[in-house]
Short mmCIF file of C-alpha atoms in Angstrom, two decimals:
data_model
loop_
_atom_site.label_atom_id
_atom_site.label_comp_id
_atom_site.label_asym_id
_atom_site.label_seq_id
_atom_site.Cartn_x
_atom_site.Cartn_y
_atom_site.Cartn_z
CA MET A 1 38.63 50.80 29.11
CA ILE A 2 38.37 54.75 29.85
CA ASP A 3 35.72 53.98 32.42
CA THR A 4 37.42 51.36 34.22
CA GLY A 5 40.59 53.43 34.42
CA LEU A 6 38.67 56.08 35.74
CA LYS A 7 36.72 53.77 38.18
CA THR A 8 40.51 52.62 39.37
CA ILE A 9 41.85 56.22 40.03
CA LEU A 10 38.75 57.15 41.92
CA ASN A 11 38.96 53.99 43.77
CA ARG A 12 42.22 54.68 45.07
CA ILE A 13 41.36 58.46 46.50
CA LYS A 14 40.73 58.00 50.11
CA PRO A 15 37.43 58.93 51.59
CA GLN A 16 39.19 61.32 54.08
CA TRP A 17 40.45 62.99 50.63
CA LYS A 18 37.07 63.11 49.55
CA ALA A 19 35.31 64.31 52.26
CA ALA A 20 37.80 67.37 52.71
CA PHE A 21 37.49 68.66 48.99
CA ILE A 22 33.76 67.98 48.88
CA SER A 23 33.35 69.62 52.20
CA ALA A 24 35.57 72.33 51.38
CA PHE A 25 34.04 72.64 47.37
CA ILE A 26 30.15 73.05 48.75
CA ILE A 27 31.33 75.02 51.77
CA GLY A 28 33.26 77.43 49.77
CA ILE A 29 30.64 77.96 46.79
CA LEU A 30 28.08 78.54 49.55
CA THR A 31 30.11 81.11 51.42
CA HIS A 32 31.60 83.17 48.51
CA MET A 33 29.00 82.61 46.22
CA TYR A 34 27.97 86.37 46.73
CA VAL A 35 31.41 87.84 45.49
CA MET A 36 32.20 85.39 42.84
CA THR A 37 28.27 86.49 41.12
CA ASN A 38 29.17 90.30 41.79
CA ASN A 39 31.59 92.72 40.57
CA LEU A 40 32.60 94.16 43.85
CA MET A 41 35.55 96.58 43.94
CA THR A 42 38.63 97.44 46.23
CA PRO A 43 40.80 100.29 45.34
CA ASP A 44 43.31 97.83 43.71
CA GLY A 45 40.28 96.37 41.58
CA THR A 46 40.00 99.64 39.61
CA TRP A 47 43.63 99.11 37.88
CA ASN A 48 43.07 95.12 37.62
CA ILE A 49 39.88 95.07 35.64
CA TYR A 50 42.56 93.25 32.63
CA SER A 51 45.88 93.09 34.09
CA ASP A 52 48.73 90.32 33.17
CA GLN A 53 49.73 90.30 36.78
CA ASP A 54 53.59 90.67 35.84
CA MET A 55 54.56 91.81 39.17
CA ILE A 56 58.10 90.45 38.95
CA TYR A 57 58.99 93.68 40.36
CA LEU A 58 57.65 92.72 43.73
CA GLY A 59 59.56 89.27 43.71
CA ARG A 60 56.50 87.21 42.10
CA GLN A 61 58.05 86.26 39.01
CA PHE A 62 55.54 83.37 38.27
CA LEU A 63 52.19 85.28 39.20
CA MET A 64 51.34 86.09 35.51
CA TYR A 65 51.48 82.22 34.70
CA ALA A 66 49.77 81.11 37.53
CA CYS A 67 46.70 83.72 36.74
CA LYS A 68 47.11 82.92 32.84
CA ILE A 69 45.10 80.20 33.53
CA SER A 70 41.61 82.12 33.92
CA SER A 71 42.74 84.58 31.42
CA TYR A 72 44.05 88.35 32.56
CA TYR A 73 40.63 89.48 32.87
CA ASN A 74 38.88 89.97 36.31
CA LEU A 75 36.29 87.48 36.14
CA PRO A 76 35.13 86.98 39.49
CA TRP A 77 32.81 83.34 38.90
CA LEU A 78 36.00 81.38 37.38
CA ASN A 79 38.64 82.99 39.27
CA GLY A 80 36.51 82.30 42.28
CA LEU A 81 35.80 78.85 41.54
CA LEU A 82 39.45 77.73 40.50
CA ALA A 83 40.71 79.35 43.98
CA ILE A 84 37.67 77.14 45.61
CA VAL A 85 39.00 74.23 43.63
CA TYR A 86 42.64 74.88 44.66
CA ILE A 87 41.58 74.99 48.53
CA ALA A 88 39.55 72.07 48.14
CA LEU A 89 42.68 70.43 47.01
CA THR A 90 45.06 71.96 50.16
CA ALA A 91 42.69 70.73 52.43
CA ALA A 92 42.88 67.26 51.24
CA VAL A 93 46.60 67.39 50.94
CA VAL A 94 46.41 68.84 54.52
CA VAL A 95 44.34 66.22 55.89
CA GLU A 96 46.99 63.41 54.20
CA ALA A 97 49.75 65.19 55.60
CA PHE A 98 48.59 65.01 59.11
CA ASP A 99 47.15 61.67 58.20
CA VAL A 100 43.57 62.31 59.66
CA LYS A 101 41.46 59.10 60.01
CA SER A 102 38.13 60.53 60.35
CA VAL A 103 35.78 61.45 58.07
CA VAL A 104 34.15 63.90 59.69
CA ILE A 105 37.25 65.58 60.74
CA SER A 106 38.42 65.63 57.46
CA ALA A 107 35.17 67.58 56.28
CA LEU A 108 35.66 70.06 59.00
CA VAL A 109 39.16 70.69 57.96
CA GLY A 110 37.70 71.07 54.46
CA GLY A 111 35.12 73.97 55.82
CA LEU A 112 37.82 75.45 58.06
CA MET A 113 40.44 75.62 54.97
CA VAL A 114 37.97 77.39 52.41
CA THR A 115 35.95 79.71 55.17
CA PHE A 116 39.33 81.08 56.91
CA PRO A 117 39.13 84.58 57.33
CA THR A 118 42.48 84.77 54.83
CA VAL A 119 40.05 83.56 52.22
CA ALA A 120 37.68 86.29 52.31
CA SER A 121 40.37 88.68 52.46
CA THR A 122 41.89 87.52 49.29
CA PHE A 123 38.68 87.12 47.66
CA CYS A 124 38.71 91.15 48.10
CA TYR A 125 41.43 90.90 45.47
CA VAL A 126 39.45 88.23 43.45
CA PHE A 127 41.36 89.10 40.07
CA THR A 128 44.28 87.33 41.71
CA ILE A 129 42.65 84.80 43.99
CA ASP A 130 43.29 82.01 41.63
CA GLY A 131 47.15 82.14 41.46
CA TYR A 132 47.37 83.01 45.17
CA MET A 133 45.65 79.95 46.03
CA LEU A 134 47.38 77.62 43.21
CA ALA A 135 50.19 78.87 45.43
CA LEU A 136 48.70 77.62 48.66
CA LEU A 137 48.49 74.03 46.95
CA LEU A 138 52.06 74.19 45.67
CA SER A 139 53.01 75.03 49.29
CA ALA A 140 50.98 72.16 51.09
CA LEU A 141 51.86 69.54 48.02
CA ALA A 142 55.96 70.42 48.85
CA VAL A 143 55.32 69.09 52.29
CA LEU A 144 53.65 66.33 51.64
CA ILE A 145 55.76 65.06 48.76
CA THR A 146 58.70 65.64 50.80
CA ASP A 147 57.23 63.78 53.57
CA LYS A 148 56.18 60.53 51.85
CA PHE A 149 59.08 59.82 49.25
CA LYS A 150 62.47 58.76 49.60
CA LYS A 151 63.17 61.47 47.44
CA GLY A 152 60.37 63.79 47.48
CA TRP A 153 62.48 66.75 48.85
CA ILE A 154 63.49 67.24 45.21
CA ALA A 155 60.35 67.76 43.89
CA GLY A 156 59.75 69.90 46.91
CA ILE A 157 62.34 72.44 45.88
CA VAL A 158 60.71 72.67 42.80
CA LEU A 159 57.11 73.29 44.64
CA ILE A 160 57.98 75.67 46.90
CA GLY A 161 59.81 77.52 44.63
CA LEU A 162 57.07 78.34 42.46
CA SER A 163 54.93 78.77 45.21
CA LEU A 164 57.47 81.54 46.47
CA GLY A 165 57.36 82.80 42.95
CA ILE A 166 53.49 83.49 42.78
CA TYR A 167 53.00 84.80 46.47
CA GLN A 168 55.63 84.54 49.10
CA ALA A 169 53.50 84.42 52.36
CA TYR A 170 52.44 80.76 51.56
CA TYR A 171 56.55 79.98 52.24
CA SER A 172 55.13 80.47 56.13
CA PHE A 173 52.10 78.08 55.19
CA ALA A 174 54.92 75.14 54.56
CA ILE A 175 56.86 76.31 57.39
CA LEU A 176 53.91 75.64 59.67
CA LEU A 177 53.03 72.78 58.24
CA CYS A 178 56.21 70.88 59.18
CA ILE A 179 56.76 72.27 62.49
CA LEU A 180 53.12 70.66 63.61
CA ILE A 181 53.81 67.44 61.53
CA LEU A 182 56.89 67.13 63.67
CA LEU A 183 55.35 67.90 66.52
CA MET A 184 52.39 65.31 66.47
CA GLN A 185 55.43 62.89 65.63
CA ILE A 186 57.03 64.13 68.97
CA LEU A 187 53.56 63.54 70.85
CA LYS A 188 53.39 60.08 69.39
CA ASN A 189 57.07 59.53 71.21
CA MET A 190 58.47 58.49 68.10
CA ASP A 191 62.07 57.76 67.38
CA THR A 192 64.20 60.91 67.98
CA LYS A 193 66.58 60.28 64.74
CA ALA A 194 63.61 59.47 62.61
CA ILE A 195 62.30 62.79 63.59
CA LEU A 196 65.50 64.48 63.12
CA LEU A 197 65.68 62.95 59.81
CA LYS A 198 62.38 64.28 59.14
CA ALA A 199 63.26 67.76 59.90
CA ALA A 200 66.71 67.14 57.75
CA LYS A 201 64.45 66.74 54.91
CA TYR A 202 62.15 69.37 55.88
CA CYS A 203 64.91 71.90 56.36
CA GLY A 204 66.50 70.79 52.54
CA MET A 205 62.87 71.19 50.79
CA GLY A 206 62.62 74.68 52.11
CA ILE A 207 66.12 75.89 51.99
CA GLY A 208 66.62 74.29 48.72
CA GLY A 209 63.20 75.84 47.59
CA TYR A 210 64.04 79.32 48.49
CA VAL A 211 67.54 78.90 46.72
CA PHE A 212 65.36 77.90 43.40
CA TYR A 213 63.18 81.19 43.90
CA VAL A 214 65.84 83.45 44.49
CA LEU A 215 68.05 82.00 41.32
CA THR A 216 64.84 82.01 39.09
CA LEU A 217 64.02 85.23 39.73
CA LYS A 218 67.51 86.87 39.38
CA ALA A 219 67.69 85.07 36.30
CA MET A 220 64.25 86.57 34.88
CA LEU A 221 64.98 89.83 36.23
CA ALA A 222 68.57 90.01 34.36
CA LEU A 223 66.81 88.79 31.13
CA ARG A 224 64.18 91.66 31.26
CA HIS A 225 66.22 94.39 33.06
CA ILE A 226 64.03 94.97 35.85
CA GLU A 227 65.00 95.46 39.38
CA VAL A 228 62.75 94.46 42.40
CA THR A 229 61.16 97.16 44.32
CA GLY A 230 61.10 98.06 48.31
CA TYR A 231 57.48 97.34 48.92
CA GLN A 232 57.24 95.26 51.60
CA GLY A 233 60.94 94.59 51.90
CA THR A 234 60.72 92.42 48.98
CA ASP A 235 64.29 94.14 47.86
CA LYS A 236 66.15 92.31 50.75
CA LEU A 237 65.23 88.70 49.34
CA LEU A 238 68.01 88.90 46.72
CA GLY A 239 70.24 89.84 49.40
CA ASN A 240 70.59 89.29 52.90
CA PRO A 241 67.19 88.57 54.03
CA PHE A 242 67.81 88.38 57.91
CA VAL A 243 69.98 91.88 57.83
CA ASN A 244 67.90 93.03 60.96
CA ILE A 245 67.44 89.03 62.60
CA LYS A 246 67.00 90.35 66.37
CA GLU A 247 64.55 92.95 65.58
CA GLY A 248 62.87 90.98 62.95
CA ILE A 249 62.13 87.94 65.48
CA LEU A 250 60.80 90.53 68.04
CA ALA A 251 58.81 91.83 65.37
CA SER A 252 57.27 88.18 63.94
CA ILE A 253 56.63 87.53 68.08
CA ARG A 254 54.48 90.92 68.41
CA THR A 255 52.45 90.28 64.93
CA PHE A 256 52.21 86.59 66.12
CA ALA A 257 50.65 87.34 69.40
CA SER A 258 48.47 90.20 68.06
CA PHE A 259 46.50 88.42 65.57
CA GLY A 260 45.50 85.89 68.17
CA VAL A 261 44.64 88.39 70.57
CA LYS A 262 43.78 91.33 69.20
CA HIS A 263 43.17 91.81 65.32
CA ASN A 264 39.31 91.10 65.67
CA VAL A 265 40.01 88.63 62.99
CA LEU A 266 39.33 85.29 65.06
CA THR A 267 37.40 87.24 67.69
CA THR A 268 34.91 88.80 65.26
CA THR A 269 31.67 88.01 66.92
CA PRO A 270 31.06 87.00 70.97
CA THR A 271 29.88 83.43 69.27
CA MET A 272 33.18 83.21 67.55
CA THR A 273 35.28 84.54 70.29
CA VAL A 274 33.65 81.41 72.29
CA ALA A 275 34.35 78.75 70.01
CA TYR A 276 37.96 80.24 69.58
CA VAL A 277 38.54 80.15 72.95
CA ILE A 278 37.34 76.67 73.67
CA THR A 279 39.20 75.41 70.63
CA LEU A 280 42.44 76.79 72.08
CA ILE A 281 41.76 75.62 75.66
CA VAL A 282 40.99 71.82 74.52
CA GLY A 283 44.36 72.19 72.06
CA VAL A 284 46.84 73.51 74.90
CA ALA A 285 45.20 70.85 77.37
CA LEU A 286 45.36 67.96 74.93
CA PHE A 287 48.88 68.69 73.56
CA ILE A 288 49.92 68.52 77.34
CA TYR A 289 48.18 65.27 78.34
CA MET A 290 49.54 63.74 75.29
CA PHE A 291 52.98 64.90 75.80
CA ILE A 292 52.53 63.28 79.46
CA LYS A 293 50.89 60.00 78.64
CA ASN A 294 52.80 58.99 75.75
CA GLY A 295 56.30 59.61 77.55
CA ALA A 296 57.59 62.29 76.00
CA ILE A 297 58.01 63.91 78.88
CA LYS A 298 60.53 61.49 80.50
CA LYS A 299 63.05 61.72 77.52
CA TRP A 300 65.03 65.19 77.54
CA ASP A 301 65.42 65.07 73.95
CA LYS A 302 61.73 64.95 72.92
CA ILE A 303 61.38 67.93 75.54
CA VAL A 304 64.32 70.16 73.71
CA LEU A 305 62.83 69.13 70.28
CA ALA A 306 59.18 70.29 71.45
CA ILE A 307 61.00 73.63 72.82
CA VAL A 308 62.62 74.61 69.74
CA LEU A 309 59.96 73.85 67.85
CA ILE A 310 57.51 75.73 69.73
CA ALA A 311 59.49 78.56 69.80
CA PHE A 312 60.27 78.48 66.63
CA ILE A 313 56.07 78.93 65.55
CA PRO A 314 56.03 82.82 65.76
CA VAL A 315 58.89 83.15 63.62
CA GLY A 316 57.64 80.52 60.68
CA THR A 317 54.58 81.77 61.08
CA SER A 318 55.30 85.50 60.58
CA LEU A 319 58.69 84.76 58.67
CA ALA A 320 57.86 88.36 56.41
CA ALA A 321 58.44 90.04 59.96
CA VAL A 322 61.56 88.63 60.40
CA MET A 323 62.76 89.63 57.00
CA GLU A 324 61.48 93.31 57.43
CA PRO A 325 60.41 93.94 61.05
CA LYS A 326 58.21 97.41 59.74
CA VAL A 327 55.94 95.08 57.35
CA PHE A 328 52.22 95.57 57.44
CA PHE A 329 51.08 92.38 57.47
CA HIS A 330 48.03 92.06 56.13
CA LEU A 331 45.31 89.59 56.61
CA LEU A 332 46.24 87.74 53.23
CA MET A 333 49.52 86.27 54.80
CA ARG A 334 47.69 85.12 57.73
CA MET A 335 46.69 81.67 56.13
CA PRO A 336 49.22 79.25 58.23
CA TRP A 337 46.72 80.16 61.11
CA ALA A 338 44.12 77.53 59.66
CA LEU A 339 46.57 75.01 60.25
CA PHE A 340 46.06 75.57 64.25
CA PHE A 341 42.70 74.72 64.25
CA VAL A 342 43.52 71.46 61.98
CA PHE A 343 46.18 70.58 64.39
CA ILE A 344 43.91 70.62 67.42
CA LEU A 345 41.31 68.53 65.54
CA LYS A 346 44.02 65.87 64.99
CA LEU A 347 44.84 65.83 68.47
CA VAL A 348 41.20 65.07 69.06
CA GLU A 349 41.21 62.30 66.69
CA ASP A 350 44.20 60.85 68.42
CA SER A 351 43.16 61.44 71.75
CA SER A 352 40.02 59.31 70.94
CA TYR A 353 42.32 56.46 69.81
CA GLU A 354 44.15 56.34 73.38
CA ASN A 355 43.59 53.17 75.45
CA LYS A 356 44.63 55.22 78.33
CA PHE A 357 42.26 57.91 78.12
CA ASP A 358 39.53 55.85 78.02
CA LYS A 359 39.01 55.95 81.83
CA ASN A 360 38.02 59.69 81.99
CA THR A 361 34.98 58.48 79.84
CA ILE A 362 33.18 62.09 80.57
CA ILE A 363 36.26 63.93 79.76
CA LYS A 364 36.69 62.25 76.76
CA ARG A 365 32.98 62.09 75.36
CA LEU A 366 32.96 66.02 76.08
CA VAL A 367 36.01 66.63 74.28
CA MET A 368 35.00 64.62 70.85
CA VAL A 369 31.72 66.54 71.23
CA VAL A 370 32.25 69.53 71.70
CA THR A 371 35.78 70.47 69.95
CA PRO A 372 33.94 69.45 66.66
CA ILE A 373 31.00 71.72 67.45
CA ALA A 374 33.32 74.75 68.33
CA THR A 375 34.72 73.99 65.13
CA ALA A 376 31.41 73.89 63.09
CA ILE A 377 30.74 76.96 64.94
CA LEU A 378 33.81 78.87 63.83
CA ILE A 379 33.07 77.60 60.35
CA PHE A 380 29.65 79.43 60.52
CA GLU A 381 30.99 82.30 62.26
CA PHE A 382 33.56 82.79 59.29
CA ALA A 383 31.32 82.38 56.74
CA VAL A 384 29.00 84.95 58.30
CA ALA A 385 32.32 87.09 58.62
CA ALA A 386 32.95 86.76 54.85
CA ASN A 387 29.26 87.81 53.62
CA THR A 388 29.69 91.08 56.15
CA VAL A 389 33.05 91.60 53.98
CA TYR A 390 31.40 91.21 50.55
CA PHE A 391 28.45 93.22 52.00
CA THR A 392 30.76 95.83 52.72
CA LEU A 393 32.67 95.87 49.38
CA ASN A 394 29.16 96.11 47.64
CA GLU A 395 28.54 99.60 49.75
CA ARG A 396 32.12 100.98 48.86
CA TYR A 397 31.34 100.31 45.02
CA GLU A 398 27.91 101.94 45.25
CA LYS A 399 29.30 104.91 47.42
CA THR A 400 32.06 105.43 44.70
CA TYR A 401 29.80 105.25 42.20
CA GLY A 402 27.84 108.09 43.61
CA LEU A 403 30.81 109.99 44.16
CA CYS A 404 32.11 109.46 40.74
CA LEU A 405 28.77 110.42 38.97
CA ARG A 406 28.97 113.64 40.81
CA ILE A 407 32.46 114.41 39.76
CA VAL A 408 32.36 113.74 36.14
CA ASP A 409 28.45 115.75 36.36
CA ARG A 410 30.67 118.54 37.92
CA LEU A 411 33.41 118.27 35.03
CA GLU A 412 30.87 118.06 32.29
CA GLU A 413 29.16 121.16 33.85
CA THR A 414 32.13 123.45 34.15
CA GLU A 415 32.95 125.67 31.51
CA GLY A 416 35.90 125.00 29.66
CA TYR A 417 36.54 121.40 30.42
CA LYS A 418 37.07 118.96 27.42
CA THR A 419 37.99 115.37 27.11
CA GLY A 420 41.59 114.82 27.13
CA ASP A 421 42.53 117.77 29.51
CA HIS A 422 44.63 116.43 33.04
CA VAL A 423 42.70 116.11 35.92
CA ALA A 424 44.29 115.98 39.09
CA LEU A 425 41.88 114.43 42.21
CA MET A 426 43.56 115.81 45.34
CA GLY A 427 42.88 115.17 49.09
CA GLY A 428 42.58 111.21 48.75
CA TYR A 429 38.94 110.80 50.29
CA PRO A 430 35.89 113.15 50.45
CA ASP A 431 35.86 115.49 53.83
CA ARG A 432 33.49 113.85 56.55
CA GLU A 433 31.94 117.39 56.86
CA TYR A 434 30.39 117.00 53.51
CA TYR A 435 30.34 113.68 53.45
CA PRO A 436 29.82 112.12 56.94
CA GLU A 437 30.69 108.32 58.10
CA THR A 438 27.90 106.04 57.15
CA CYS A 439 29.46 102.50 57.09
CA ILE A 440 28.05 100.27 59.67
CA THR A 441 30.39 97.52 59.53
CA TRP A 442 33.73 98.91 60.30
CA ARG A 443 33.94 97.89 63.81
CA ASP A 444 32.83 94.27 63.20
CA LEU A 445 35.40 94.18 60.27
CA SER A 446 38.17 96.59 61.85
CA GLY A 447 40.90 93.19 61.36
CA TYR A 448 39.82 93.23 57.53
CA PHE A 449 39.41 97.30 56.43
CA ASP A 450 40.68 100.14 57.11
CA PRO A 451 37.97 101.94 58.56
CA ASN A 452 38.87 105.26 56.65
CA GLY A 453 38.42 103.92 53.49
CA GLU A 454 34.79 104.17 52.39
CA TYR A 455 35.38 104.54 48.79
CA VAL A 456 37.29 102.53 46.34
CA VAL A 457 38.94 105.48 44.47
CA SER A 458 41.33 107.90 46.33
CA ASP A 459 43.75 109.20 43.77
CA SER A 460 43.88 110.74 39.74
CA GLY A 461 44.78 107.26 38.14
CA LYS A 462 41.66 105.25 40.00
CA LEU A 463 39.28 107.60 39.19
CA SER A 464 40.22 107.60 35.81
CA ASP A 465 40.37 103.54 35.42
CA PHE A 466 36.65 103.80 37.34
CA CYS A 467 34.80 106.31 35.34
CA TYR A 468 36.62 104.56 31.95
CA HIS A 469 35.03 101.38 32.85
CA TYR A 470 31.98 102.07 34.53
CA LEU A 471 30.50 105.47 33.72
CA ASN A 472 32.41 105.65 30.13
CA PHE A 473 33.51 108.85 30.74
CA THR A 474 37.32 109.51 29.92
CA ILE A 475 39.85 110.86 32.33
CA VAL A 476 43.45 111.90 31.67
CA PRO A 477 44.86 111.82 35.13
CA ALA A 478 47.65 114.23 35.98
CA THR A 479 51.05 113.31 36.07
CA TYR A 480 53.34 112.59 39.58
CA GLU A 481 54.92 115.90 38.91
CA GLU A 482 51.67 117.80 38.12
CA HIS A 483 50.40 116.89 41.24
CA GLY A 484 53.44 118.05 43.17
CA ILE A 485 53.26 121.44 41.59
CA ILE A 486 49.16 121.49 42.20
CA ALA A 487 49.86 120.79 45.97
CA ASN A 488 52.56 123.67 46.67
CA SER A 489 50.58 126.12 44.59
CA LYS A 490 48.53 128.84 46.29
CA GLU A 491 45.41 128.95 44.45
CA TYR A 492 44.93 125.00 45.38
CA LEU A 493 45.34 125.96 48.89
CA GLU A 494 42.41 128.42 48.72
CA MET A 495 40.35 126.08 47.13
CA PRO A 496 37.35 125.04 49.34
CA LYS A 497 36.48 121.37 49.20
CA PHE A 498 34.20 119.20 47.22
CA PRO A 499 31.24 119.94 46.63
CA ASP A 500 31.80 123.80 46.61
CA LYS A 501 31.06 125.08 43.67
CA ASP A 502 34.66 126.25 43.21
CA SER A 503 36.09 123.14 44.45
CA VAL A 504 36.61 122.11 40.97
CA LYS A 505 38.71 124.92 38.55
CA GLU A 506 41.84 124.36 35.81
CA ILE A 507 45.11 125.40 37.65
CA ASP A 508 47.97 125.66 34.90
CA ASP A 509 45.92 123.56 32.25
CA ILE A 510 45.16 121.09 34.96
CA TRP A 511 41.58 120.41 36.13
CA VAL A 512 42.08 120.18 39.82
CA ILE A 513 39.52 118.46 42.16
CA LYS A 514 39.90 119.10 45.63
CA LEU A 515 38.22 116.28 47.84
CA ASN A 516 40.12 116.76 50.82
CA GLY A 517 43.22 118.55 52.36
#
């Protein structure tokens, strides 16, 4: 009975879903295995070895529940495995949302989703990647359920609200997915009224989901007597998020354009750049071709709709910049861009079914062959970039281990120091006069990392965490106030920099280590 029921369920799974899921899972494991089987480090990782991820003060009231599935320990293999499963499911959802028919294209979608640079960037925060990728899945499901069911927008409200409460950046993923689905319908010259009704459902789901998110956040903040901080504009979420709308729109356009051209993420290597440019050219050409051939160009309402939707793409994709024009748009927030490549693959698929396109047999075959190959090259190049990121993380960990070992050794050898004394690590990273730049990947990975940070320890708290977990050495970090007093003292200003013999000394009962400054 159980076997029969399971077989029935499996038979209902479309081949396209299977292709997207299996492709994403296998390619995901192969691409990200190194980071999943090693304990690599980023600055945030030092204090997230065990953390409940209670970040309600950042407007992420549901993050701790999403991360609790894998426990609150930093377990790279388990967290990464769950993340890849969530991404693979998201790939299947996206394939269904775009109504992809080709198994090959479905497999490419899976590969794109799991290797897109945002995923490698998120793996740098492996302690929370499972929660973030669950938010991604929920945002995609919200759109699909809204699209497929008459009253699906009700469930969509809850799903997008939960996604927002885990990590707000994937709201833009849902927005762009809606826009691209509507553009596909315009290209197919579908009934304008039907397109507008679908757009209205999407808007209802999106606005309702945001209201759900704000109400639950306010309630949970009130119960716990906590306020949202101003980090990355999160304080605006509960008030008027569009108070600087004009400046915000301009900022969103700038950040959208700069990522596509200048950020060294989609153009990391010459090969990646060529594949990226080919894919974009094919996408733009096919969009124009289908818009003309299917007759949408002859209808003013379709033209207006297309212009409005295209104009809204930078805003929807970079919504955080609209809310806070000065926001630092981290690579973590760029996942919506993966949908552009999926959209182009869907254009290629649809154009292959166009009878009118058969007259241009050579062009048709060229597009049908070159675009999947270019996409496959992008997937491989993204995987190479991801592993270069992980290689760099390992180097940073080893350099930090060596630096902290020298600091601990100096403290233990300094007369008068004893465990429990307050320690202040001053100056951030070591002076390059004594520790020159040795990173060999920063040019290639400038879109992923701050090139100035070769270490994962830059303050007393992180030094304390690192030494506690990796060197079995207990350091009590100086308080914020104590750091301020030391920084303004004459004795500190006259100290030489580490590793000079006088770069570690006691000032007002606090052991000061002057790395820089």
